[in-house]
Each structure stands twice: as structure tokens, then as C-alpha cells.
């Protein structure tokens, strides 16, 4: 028995649960850990939706995560043959399109044994679904669509080509929210929104195939033996170039920051593969399908990367659960699009077809949602809580460090992980990668969004609005319930990270001293904590550093001028919308 399996069995025993383990997938090494995903078997049948994930770190420590639900009283009753179950499943999807059977297996759904029939459906697009048929009486008891939607609803011997793309989309490039699709008209967008780009490592077949991206599932594919894929937006081949360029670029970015085993494969994409105004990643086929309704989804790189975020999450986590784990997947997709293109608004161009008002976007990652009060059970809505915490972290520590921590945490967690568990995995990933250097920033963000509240009495500094519109003031609120009447100072900096101070302080702060004189001259940045244990300062970020993070940290001092306690550092980044 391997060490990983022994750890998994010990986990079940610790929770008083029966069953065996069967390796489902060896996920290999992330940057910090070897990861294996097991199915739990009871009476020889797997439990649907229950992963046992074993994470073994380089230092010899290990963490096991799983649901370990009780199976007391479960009885394996099989009275319905496979053929009958398959027939029931096919009949249930007949109205959706032609379907073929991928597999049929017996599995536990709760304490009931079911036939899990996986079908590949060819309707308006192609997708996978799992149909659940009761093995005792043949009733259809469940149906899970394996698509993850956008809307609520290193090889050698390769060639270099050229392409024309939006980067990331016309609305963001021009900051013009009055642009409209105009039925896919070339004249709907100015020439200045196009960019000439290099297409790396093409296979030399004339098609858009490379090591990290391929449009091979697409009908009427772009074919250019010269490698010159230069189109305007009207022909569908333009969206193929968009998909190849942006997915290839994002995967190369991941590898450049050290994430060399994160969806490290050729991602296949069916471009304009459905006429609906939506896109999806299929967990069955692992193919992304982009829709052509409204603005063609693949004309907006935010949508392209959102869906790739699902593929990335599925690959490194090993599976994607429902509930909060599904909402986290939506949050990851939005976050990676926002992070890669450095804009809190996601899908501005695509959203011009279905949103109203003066500013258009699918979702944004800098909202004010808070856990658990803003949960409503809708994965895209709940995903905004998760993406907001990730964006707070990025504001504080910078893109590459944040993305590294976030991808690593995804790699360690399992499909059983909810948001609180995911928050703890972020801290674990940071510790494994950076030894705790950035932990105070994560603690601020995770407290601010409600996932991991700081202990009562902790000194907390946080902005009322971490993303104010440029030219608009916000308030920094200092809460120090145990220090009423003591003095405080707030420092502002453009330089996040640990900064050891020598005598007489002998303490490590988490902001630089680059704006020291400016900080101490700001009204409210030096003062006395009120009788309620609070203080505040108004902040107006200069236009010269618009859309660039500024970090803040407060210190509390006694009457003799001795430093008593530091707050967690926090961050503000102004926006244009």
C-alpha cells in the first residue's frame, strides 16, 4: 500500500467511516506538493461527489481532505440491468439532441445505489451529462450537466505565425461602453482595437494547433498554410485566432511564474460551437465551447480566459464539486480574466449584448459582497464573493505572487472544499511558497470578506471602499477595541512586503517607507484612538497612480511612544468605473 493510500485510509478510520480507496488520478507535483485523488468505495462501488485528496508536501508533512460522510444503513440493491438504465437515460435527453453513451457504472448517490450513465449530447453545441437511474426501481433520480458556464445560466519543431486579435476586447481598449455588435459588422469597432500578434509554436499544418491550445473541434476551421491568420471580426475564423492567442499566452504566463503543472496540456476549443449567447467548459470531454449569440463570446478575451479558468481549476483540483466549490470555480474564472488583463470588470464587450446602463460588464471582482451573508445559492452570484477576496489579495501583494498562491491553493484543495476551507488552503499555499512573508495581507483580505475572521480585539485597518472611482475619497477605518485613548500612525506605500525595522522598533512592518513623509502629513494619519476604540482617515488617491495599488498599515503606540500593536496591512486601488 502506498503512503498516500495509507494516509487516506487513516483519514476514513479517524472519522469512523467504512470503505476502501481507489486511485482516480495522480495529479503529480504542484510547486509544493505531490497530490493524489482517490474514490471512496463502499461494497465495491464509488460514492458520487466524495473525493479523498491526499496532499504530501516536500517537508514530509501531509494533509488529507474529504467529506467522509456516513454510509450506515446503505444497502447495495441492483434490480435494474444496465441496458434498461441506459434506455431511461437516453429517453430523458431525447429532446436535447442525439446522444451517445460514454460509460455506465454503478455508484452511490447518498445511501442509494444508482446507475450513473454519462452521455455525450450533440444538440446546439456538444456537452456531457451524467444521468442517475435508481438501480433498485429504474426511476430517473438525478441529472447533472457537466458544463461550467460563463453566464448565469514545450515541444520542438514548430512554426511561428501571425494573427490579428482584440487584446482583450474593444470596450476595455478604448474605454468606450457605447460600442455595439451590429450583427458582427466589421465596421462596429475602430481599426485601433485590433492588434497584430505573434502566434507561437504552431504545428505547421495550416491550422491553429499548438502545444497549449487547439481549435480542432471547431467546424470550418481557419486554414492558412502561410501561418498568416489575419482577419477582421466578421468571419468566424477571427474568434479562432483569439482563442489560440489568449489561451496559449495565459498558459505560458502560468509557466513563467513557476506553475509548470497547471493544465499543462493542449486545451481543445470548439469556437462558435453553439448559437446560444453562452460558453462552457465540459468536465466530461475537457473541451471548451464558445457561443456565437450576441457578441461572439470568443471576441472577448475575458470570456476566453474565464472558461479556461474552469479548465485550470478542474485540472489542478482533480474534480469540481457543486455548491460552494462550484461557486469558487466561477470566482476563479472571473478572477483570472481580471488579473491577466488587469481590469476588475469582466466581459465588457460581451456584456454589451445583454446589459443596460452606461457601463457594461458581465461581473466585476471588486464588489462589496461578504461571506456568508451574501450567499444565495447561485454559483455565479456566490462566485463574486470568492473572486473579490482573490482580487483583494492581488491588490495587496501584486499579480504574480497572488496568482502563484491562488493556483497553488487550487492545486491542494479538493472538490469537497468550500470557501472557508479554500481560504485556509490559501494560507497553506502561501506558507509553502513564501514562508509566511505575505500572510498578513491574506489575513486582511480573508477577514475583510468574512471567510476567516480575525480574533476579537485584533487591530484592524481597512478601507470602506477598496476600489473607489478615481478622484473619489474613501475612508480608512482603524478598529482597536483594546487600545482606546492610545496614539496611532498610518503609513502608506507603493511597496508591499515584509520590511524589518531595526532599533528602536525591532519589528517587521509590511509596507515600505517610500511615502513616509507624505503619510505623516495626511490629516487623520496620525492621531488618538477614540473612546469607542476606533479612528478614521480620509484617503484620496492621486490621479497619477490611478489603477495602481497603494498599501497601508497602522501602528498603535502607548504614551511613551512604544509600539504596542500593528494592524494587518490593507490595500486600495482606484478604478475608472
XYZ file of C-alpha atoms in Angstrom:
577
model
C 0.000 0.000 0.000
C 1.345 3.434 -0.929
C 1.861 6.134 1.689
C -0.873 8.215 0.075
C -3.414 5.382 0.292
C -2.400 4.672 3.887
C -2.973 8.330 4.753
C -6.363 8.241 3.062
C -7.405 5.088 4.915
C -6.278 6.610 8.200
C -8.453 9.639 7.408
C -11.530 7.415 6.978
C -10.704 5.492 10.142
C -10.264 8.714 12.104
C -13.788 9.733 11.120
C -15.219 6.269 11.817
C -16.136 5.679 8.182
C -16.034 2.400 6.316
C -14.832 1.868 2.784
C -11.844 1.328 0.562
C -9.900 3.713 -1.641
C -9.222 3.512 -5.362
C -6.834 5.864 -7.112
C -8.763 8.022 -9.556
C -5.985 10.318 -10.673
C -2.375 11.032 -9.851
C -2.274 14.818 -10.147
C 1.507 14.938 -9.885
C 3.501 17.703 -8.295
C 2.348 21.258 -7.887
C 5.043 23.724 -6.863
C 4.941 22.493 -3.273
C 3.241 19.107 -3.026
C 2.528 15.728 -4.608
C -1.229 15.230 -4.951
C -3.350 12.120 -5.415
C -7.118 11.885 -5.771
C -8.980 8.763 -4.613
C -12.517 7.470 -4.947
C -14.024 6.094 -1.764
C -15.637 2.697 -2.340
C -18.296 1.076 -0.177
C -19.140 -2.535 -1.021
C -17.025 -2.043 -4.126
C -18.975 0.940 -5.507
C -17.740 4.580 -5.590
C -19.509 7.369 -3.723
C -20.525 10.108 -6.130
C -19.225 13.537 -5.184
C -16.891 12.302 -2.467
C -13.211 12.790 -3.171
C -10.429 11.846 -0.820
C -7.488 14.037 -1.742
C -4.049 13.381 -0.266
C -1.543 16.246 -0.358
C 2.058 15.379 0.556
C 4.429 18.325 0.977
C 8.149 18.302 0.301
C 8.949 18.591 4.011
C 7.238 15.259 4.723
C 4.025 16.685 6.158
C 0.670 15.812 4.616
C -2.958 16.917 4.626
C -5.975 14.787 3.679
C -9.306 16.347 2.722
C -12.571 14.522 2.135
C -16.260 14.598 3.011
C -16.221 11.196 4.810
C -19.994 11.013 5.001
C -21.671 8.194 6.889
C -22.921 5.208 4.886
C -24.620 3.493 7.821
C -27.637 1.556 6.611
C -26.705 1.678 2.926
C -27.674 -1.477 1.016
C -26.443 -2.398 -2.446
C -29.618 -3.347 -4.322
C -29.286 -3.915 -8.086
C -32.557 -4.967 -9.703
C -32.311 -2.913 -12.912
C -29.919 -4.086 -15.672
C -27.501 -1.683 -17.316
C -29.346 -1.783 -20.646
C -32.598 -0.613 -19.056
C -30.851 2.187 -17.173
C -29.165 3.377 -20.364
C -32.528 3.372 -22.128
C -34.048 5.523 -19.397
C -31.153 7.964 -19.616
C -31.335 8.245 -23.408
C -35.077 8.855 -23.275
C -34.579 11.667 -20.766
C -32.332 13.651 -23.123
C -34.049 12.836 -26.417
C -35.406 16.359 -26.799
C -31.954 17.899 -26.413
C -30.283 16.216 -29.370
C -28.609 13.000 -30.439
C -26.788 11.280 -27.580
C -24.134 8.603 -27.325
C -23.185 6.604 -24.248
C -19.737 7.348 -22.846
C -19.991 4.994 -19.856
C -22.397 3.425 -17.384
C -21.371 2.431 -13.869
C -22.927 1.662 -10.503
C -22.283 4.277 -7.816
C -23.715 5.522 -4.534
C -25.912 8.606 -4.568
C -26.420 9.202 -0.868
C -27.274 5.758 0.519
C -28.961 4.691 -2.717
C -27.184 2.728 -5.445
C -27.713 4.213 -8.904
C -26.636 3.656 -12.457
C -24.557 6.685 -13.423
C -24.896 6.972 -17.193
C -22.643 9.515 -18.870
C -23.949 10.764 -22.212
C -22.369 12.971 -24.861
C -25.170 15.097 -26.299
C -24.959 16.717 -29.726
C -27.569 19.485 -29.842
C -26.923 23.222 -30.007
C -23.307 22.534 -29.167
C -21.842 19.360 -27.708
C -21.738 18.602 -23.989
C -21.681 15.830 -21.384
C -24.280 14.950 -18.754
C -24.496 12.329 -16.012
C -27.947 10.752 -15.690
C -28.739 8.860 -12.469
C -31.116 5.898 -12.607
C -32.136 4.116 -9.393
C -30.622 0.627 -9.531
C -33.499 -0.752 -7.443
C -36.562 0.543 -9.295
C -35.308 2.161 -12.533
C -36.545 5.679 -11.750
C -34.607 8.673 -13.044
C -33.427 10.327 -9.818
C -30.865 12.861 -10.958
C -29.247 14.662 -13.842
C -26.005 16.641 -13.730
C -24.920 18.840 -16.597
C -21.107 18.707 -16.683
C -20.789 22.131 -18.275
C -19.412 25.088 -16.334
C -20.960 28.170 -17.906
C -19.758 31.689 -18.355
C -23.204 33.312 -17.862
C -25.730 32.539 -15.097
C -27.486 30.301 -16.896
C 7.165 22.618 -24.569
C 7.534 20.671 -27.892
C 10.006 21.450 -30.645
C 9.794 21.567 -34.409
C 7.025 24.129 -34.518
C 6.350 27.235 -36.565
C 5.660 30.852 -35.699
C 2.652 32.543 -37.266
C 0.942 35.919 -37.194
C -2.557 36.872 -36.176
C -4.870 39.798 -35.553
C -6.790 39.980 -32.279
C -8.565 42.134 -29.736
C -6.463 42.405 -26.582
C -8.513 41.925 -24.525
C -11.646 43.500 -26.063
C -12.676 46.730 -27.819
C -14.556 48.220 -24.872
C -11.633 47.888 -22.489
C -9.105 49.048 -25.083
C -10.980 52.274 -25.836
C -12.921 52.604 -22.574
C -15.944 53.081 -24.820
C -19.084 51.400 -23.489
C -21.172 52.694 -26.398
C -19.770 50.123 -28.836
C -22.292 47.562 -30.087
C -22.072 44.293 -32.016
C -24.156 45.490 -35.009
C -24.709 41.923 -36.179
C -20.999 41.041 -36.267
C -20.207 44.007 -38.508
C -16.564 44.793 -39.208
C -17.466 48.472 -39.054
C -18.798 48.230 -35.496
C -15.349 48.680 -33.968
C -12.475 51.003 -34.951
C -9.290 49.677 -36.503
C -7.419 50.847 -33.398
C -8.917 47.992 -31.373
C -7.042 45.355 -33.398
C -3.526 44.229 -32.529
C -1.036 42.314 -34.650
C 0.402 39.441 -32.600
C 2.765 36.505 -32.915
C 1.260 33.023 -32.746
C 3.844 30.783 -31.119
C 4.650 27.113 -31.741
C 2.065 26.357 -34.422
C 2.238 22.756 -35.582
C 2.865 23.810 -39.183
C -0.292 22.119 -40.507
C -2.010 25.350 -41.526
C -4.416 25.055 -38.598
C -4.390 26.686 -35.180
C -2.819 23.800 -33.308
C -0.037 24.214 -30.777
C 1.254 22.674 -27.577
C -1.147 24.522 -25.284
C -4.141 25.355 -27.499
C -6.053 23.871 -30.419
C -9.278 24.745 -32.222
C -9.546 21.220 -33.632
C -13.179 20.607 -32.510
C -14.286 23.691 -34.493
C -16.271 23.420 -37.737
C -14.984 25.256 -40.848
C -11.634 25.868 -39.212
C -9.244 28.629 -40.117
C -6.690 27.222 -42.560
C -3.684 29.288 -43.551
C -0.676 27.271 -44.793
C 1.343 30.502 -44.711
C 0.698 30.889 -40.975
C -0.811 34.355 -41.535
C -4.141 34.363 -39.658
C -5.182 37.967 -40.309
C -8.956 38.521 -40.144
C -11.402 41.175 -39.040
C -14.155 40.224 -36.645
C -16.875 39.197 -39.096
C -15.529 35.828 -40.257
C -15.711 33.153 -37.572
C -12.033 32.419 -38.051
C -11.225 35.652 -36.190
C -12.518 34.107 -32.961
C -10.304 31.065 -33.519
C -7.251 33.314 -33.574
C -8.486 34.990 -30.392
C -8.801 31.651 -28.632
C -5.426 30.347 -29.722
C -3.535 33.516 -28.866
C -5.078 34.201 -25.467
C -5.168 30.624 -24.147
C -1.624 29.975 -25.340
C -0.485 33.224 -23.741
C -2.160 32.517 -20.419
C -0.651 29.035 -20.175
C 2.790 30.442 -20.957
C 2.261 33.052 -18.247
C 1.446 30.334 -15.701
C 4.626 28.505 -16.590
C 6.665 31.713 -16.390
C 5.669 32.224 -12.735
C 6.583 28.653 -11.861
C 3.233 26.875 -12.267
C 4.558 24.292 -14.710
C 1.966 21.571 -14.000
C -1.272 23.544 -14.143
C -3.398 22.355 -17.086
C -0.127 21.706 -18.902
C -1.749 20.189 -21.965
C -3.253 21.146 -25.272
C -6.599 22.776 -24.474
C -9.143 21.975 -27.184
C -11.774 24.577 -28.046
C -14.941 24.458 -30.141
C -15.151 28.064 -31.312
C -18.656 29.345 -32.141
C -19.763 25.787 -31.366
C -23.213 26.828 -30.147
C -25.622 29.541 -31.261
C -26.638 30.458 -27.709
C -25.168 33.509 -26.000
C -23.144 31.463 -23.539
C -19.970 29.406 -23.274
C -18.949 26.402 -21.233
C -16.194 24.063 -20.142
C -17.244 20.399 -20.302
C -15.824 18.343 -17.422
C -16.564 15.163 -19.381
C -14.686 15.897 -22.607
C -12.483 18.695 -21.151
C -13.360 20.784 -24.241
C -14.339 24.469 -24.067
C -17.246 25.587 -26.272
C -17.699 29.283 -27.072
C -21.082 30.611 -28.201
C -21.945 32.925 -31.085
C -25.118 34.535 -29.703
C -24.964 38.312 -29.232
C -21.333 39.375 -29.373
C -19.457 36.215 -30.294
C -18.120 35.148 -26.903
C -14.634 34.460 -28.212
C -14.302 38.089 -29.334
C -13.872 38.933 -25.657
C -10.674 37.588 -24.106
C -12.229 37.896 -20.644
C -14.735 35.206 -21.634
C -11.991 33.089 -23.189
C -9.922 33.122 -20.003
C -12.953 32.715 -17.722
C -13.681 29.379 -19.368
C -10.011 28.453 -19.351
C -10.124 29.165 -15.613
C -12.645 26.328 -15.259
C -10.336 24.012 -17.192
C -7.430 25.044 -14.980
C -9.459 24.533 -11.792
C -10.655 21.109 -12.953
C -7.147 20.028 -13.881
C -5.278 21.031 -10.733
C -8.022 20.227 -8.219
C -8.851 16.931 -9.932
C -12.621 17.407 -9.830
C -15.104 20.216 -9.279
C -17.879 19.828 -6.755
C -21.207 21.577 -6.541
C -22.350 24.217 -4.094
C -19.589 26.471 -2.838
C -16.904 24.598 -4.759
C -18.792 25.282 -7.978
C -19.164 28.937 -6.987
C -15.435 29.104 -6.295
C -14.854 27.819 -9.833
C -16.876 30.730 -11.198
C -14.902 33.066 -8.964
C -11.611 31.636 -10.199
C -12.687 32.119 -13.825
C -13.623 35.749 -13.246
C -10.506 36.416 -11.200
C -8.056 35.017 -13.749
C -9.662 37.069 -16.529
C -9.490 40.211 -14.394
C -5.969 39.511 -13.181
C -4.479 38.638 -16.567
C -5.897 41.764 -18.219
C -5.543 43.986 -15.136
C -9.145 45.190 -15.006
C -11.765 44.497 -12.338
C -14.596 44.478 -14.905
C -15.064 41.136 -16.667
C -16.588 40.718 -20.120
C -17.271 44.360 -21.014
C -17.559 43.728 -24.770
C -19.612 40.552 -24.492
C -21.960 42.201 -21.988
C -22.990 44.987 -24.373
C -25.500 42.491 -25.819
C -27.371 41.795 -22.571
C -26.793 44.575 -20.022
C -28.203 48.070 -19.733
C -26.958 51.354 -18.350
C -23.880 53.358 -19.198
C -21.268 50.796 -18.068
C -21.333 47.224 -19.322
C -19.791 44.137 -17.764
C -20.692 40.524 -17.071
C -19.439 40.638 -13.485
C -16.831 42.522 -11.502
C -14.287 41.299 -8.981
C -14.102 44.404 -6.778
C -17.610 44.450 -5.342
C -18.627 44.659 -1.687
C -20.039 41.157 -1.163
C -19.328 39.405 2.136
C -19.420 35.805 3.382
C -21.731 34.264 4.489
C -24.406 36.946 4.424
C -24.382 37.437 0.650
C -24.575 33.741 -0.280
C -27.742 32.986 -2.245
C -27.032 29.550 -3.750
C -26.463 30.779 -7.317
C -22.935 29.844 -8.338
C -22.196 32.944 -10.416
C -23.504 35.278 -7.705
C -21.689 33.455 -4.921
C -18.559 33.328 -7.042
C -18.391 37.128 -6.784
C -17.682 36.786 -3.053
C -14.750 34.472 -3.766
C -13.332 36.497 -6.655
C -13.492 39.660 -4.531
C -11.257 38.081 -1.879
C -8.800 36.946 -4.545
C -8.772 40.441 -6.056
C -8.130 41.963 -2.619
C -5.126 39.651 -2.288
C -3.876 40.657 -5.733
C -4.242 44.350 -4.901
C -2.157 43.820 -1.807
C 0.672 41.543 -2.946
C 0.786 42.017 -6.725
C -0.248 39.873 -9.679
C 2.447 37.225 -9.863
C 2.625 36.464 -6.154
C -1.173 36.390 -5.882
C -1.604 34.181 -8.945
C 1.050 31.797 -7.664
C -0.640 31.473 -4.280
C -4.092 31.082 -5.825
C -3.124 28.406 -8.368
C -1.148 26.547 -5.699
C -4.101 26.627 -3.297
C -6.391 25.315 -6.048
C -3.900 22.503 -6.577
C -4.025 21.490 -2.919
C -7.770 21.626 -2.256
C -10.405 19.122 -3.390
C -13.913 19.103 -4.814
C -15.150 18.938 -1.220
C -13.591 22.326 -0.408
C -15.951 25.159 0.416
C -14.960 28.786 0.760
C -13.715 28.629 4.351
C -11.660 25.547 3.524
C -10.414 27.303 0.386
C -9.374 30.304 2.473
C -7.306 28.054 4.725
C -5.727 26.442 1.658
C -4.667 29.920 0.510
C -2.800 30.376 3.788
C -1.250 26.912 3.445
C -0.137 27.639 -0.119
C 1.396 30.961 0.903
C 3.282 29.293 3.753
C 4.632 26.579 1.456
C 5.629 29.043 -1.270
C 6.783 32.106 0.663
C 7.214 31.022 4.270
C 4.575 33.388 5.655
C 6.052 36.591 4.200
C 2.718 37.580 2.649
C 0.399 36.011 5.227
C -0.665 39.311 6.898
C -2.061 40.578 3.588
C -4.013 37.352 3.064
C -5.344 37.528 6.612
C -6.626 41.059 5.947
C -8.385 40.039 2.728
C -9.885 36.844 4.154
C -11.106 38.693 7.249
C -12.493 41.538 5.137
C -14.601 39.136 3.084
C -15.742 37.123 6.119
C -14.039 33.801 5.421
C -11.531 33.814 8.302
C -12.443 36.491 10.871
C -9.502 37.774 12.887
C -9.546 37.173 16.658
C -11.605 39.598 18.720
C -9.558 42.596 19.762
C -7.166 42.433 16.810
C -6.163 45.833 15.462
C -7.743 46.085 12.009
C -7.212 48.753 9.353
C -9.467 48.505 6.324
C -10.924 50.845 3.689
C -14.661 51.322 3.462
C -14.202 51.017 -0.309
C -11.051 49.337 -1.600
C -11.862 50.253 -5.223
C -13.061 53.866 -5.244
C -13.598 55.654 -8.515
C -10.584 57.776 -9.427
C -10.914 61.208 -7.830
C -13.263 59.921 -5.122
C -12.188 59.789 -1.489
C -12.657 56.764 0.733
C -12.223 56.272 4.461
C -9.670 54.103 6.213
C -11.255 52.747 9.386
C -8.979 51.731 12.264
C -10.580 49.403 14.813
C -8.607 48.847 18.020
C -11.094 47.949 20.740
C -8.406 47.256 23.348
C -6.495 50.494 22.767
C -8.913 53.391 23.308
C -7.034 56.598 24.062
C -3.716 55.442 22.629
C -1.936 57.047 19.722
C -1.736 55.639 16.211
C 0.085 56.256 12.949
C -0.870 55.076 9.463
C 1.751 54.516 6.780
C 1.015 54.461 3.047
C 3.302 52.837 0.494
C 3.570 51.619 -3.086
C 5.869 48.832 -1.851
C 4.114 45.861 -0.205
C 6.002 43.126 1.593
C 7.922 42.496 4.809
C 10.164 45.374 5.881
C 12.256 44.677 9.020
C 12.905 47.830 11.057
C 15.910 47.998 13.329
C 16.261 49.820 16.675
C 14.384 51.290 18.341
C 11.457 49.475 16.716
C 12.875 45.977 16.145
C 9.740 44.935 14.321
C 8.777 43.847 10.812
C 6.196 46.035 9.142
C 4.565 45.088 5.833
C 4.778 48.363 3.924
C 7.695 50.351 2.603
C 8.829 53.754 3.812
C 8.735 55.322 0.346
C 5.825 57.620 1.252
C 6.754 58.168 4.900
C 6.790 61.968 4.886
C 3.605 62.099 2.811
C 1.835 59.665 5.149
C 2.633 61.602 8.312
C 1.397 64.830 6.723
C -2.047 63.454 5.810
C -4.958 64.529 8.047
C -6.049 61.635 10.230
C -2.961 59.502 9.560
C -1.585 60.435 12.996
C -3.926 60.751 15.946
C -5.542 59.243 19.015
C -7.916 56.292 19.060
C -11.339 57.355 20.286
C -13.218 56.097 23.306
C -15.068 53.556 21.172
C -11.773 52.054 20.063
C -11.968 53.431 16.531
C -10.370 56.100 14.386
C -10.541 57.067 10.747
C -8.769 58.917 7.981
C -9.953 60.128 4.594
C -7.885 58.970 1.627
C -7.833 60.468 -1.867
C -5.504 58.539 -4.164
C -3.733 60.894 -6.633
C -4.699 60.523 -10.289
C -1.050 59.842 -11.088
C -1.352 56.389 -9.542
C -4.811 55.546 -10.832
C -5.400 51.783 -11.119
C -2.222 51.046 -9.154
C -2.444 49.592 -5.637
C -1.437 51.536 -2.550
C -0.923 49.607 0.691
C -1.491 50.859 4.234
C -0.621 49.683 7.737
C -1.323 51.193 11.151
C 0.631 51.033 14.389
C -0.738 51.665 17.878
C 1.562 53.383 20.419
C 1.464 53.840 24.181
C 2.006 57.143 25.999
C 5.772 56.612 25.981
C 5.791 56.214 22.214
C 6.379 52.467 22.269
C 4.812 50.389 19.505
C 2.069 48.256 21.067
C 0.463 46.503 18.093
C 0.435 46.561 14.300
C -2.636 46.140 12.142
C -2.736 43.785 9.207
C -1.778 45.669 6.031
C -4.555 46.537 3.590
C -4.783 47.881 0.044
C -6.695 50.367 -2.111
C -6.745 50.592 -5.898
C -8.751 53.251 -7.688
C -10.709 52.430 -10.812
C -12.184 54.329 -13.713
C -15.636 52.713 -13.322
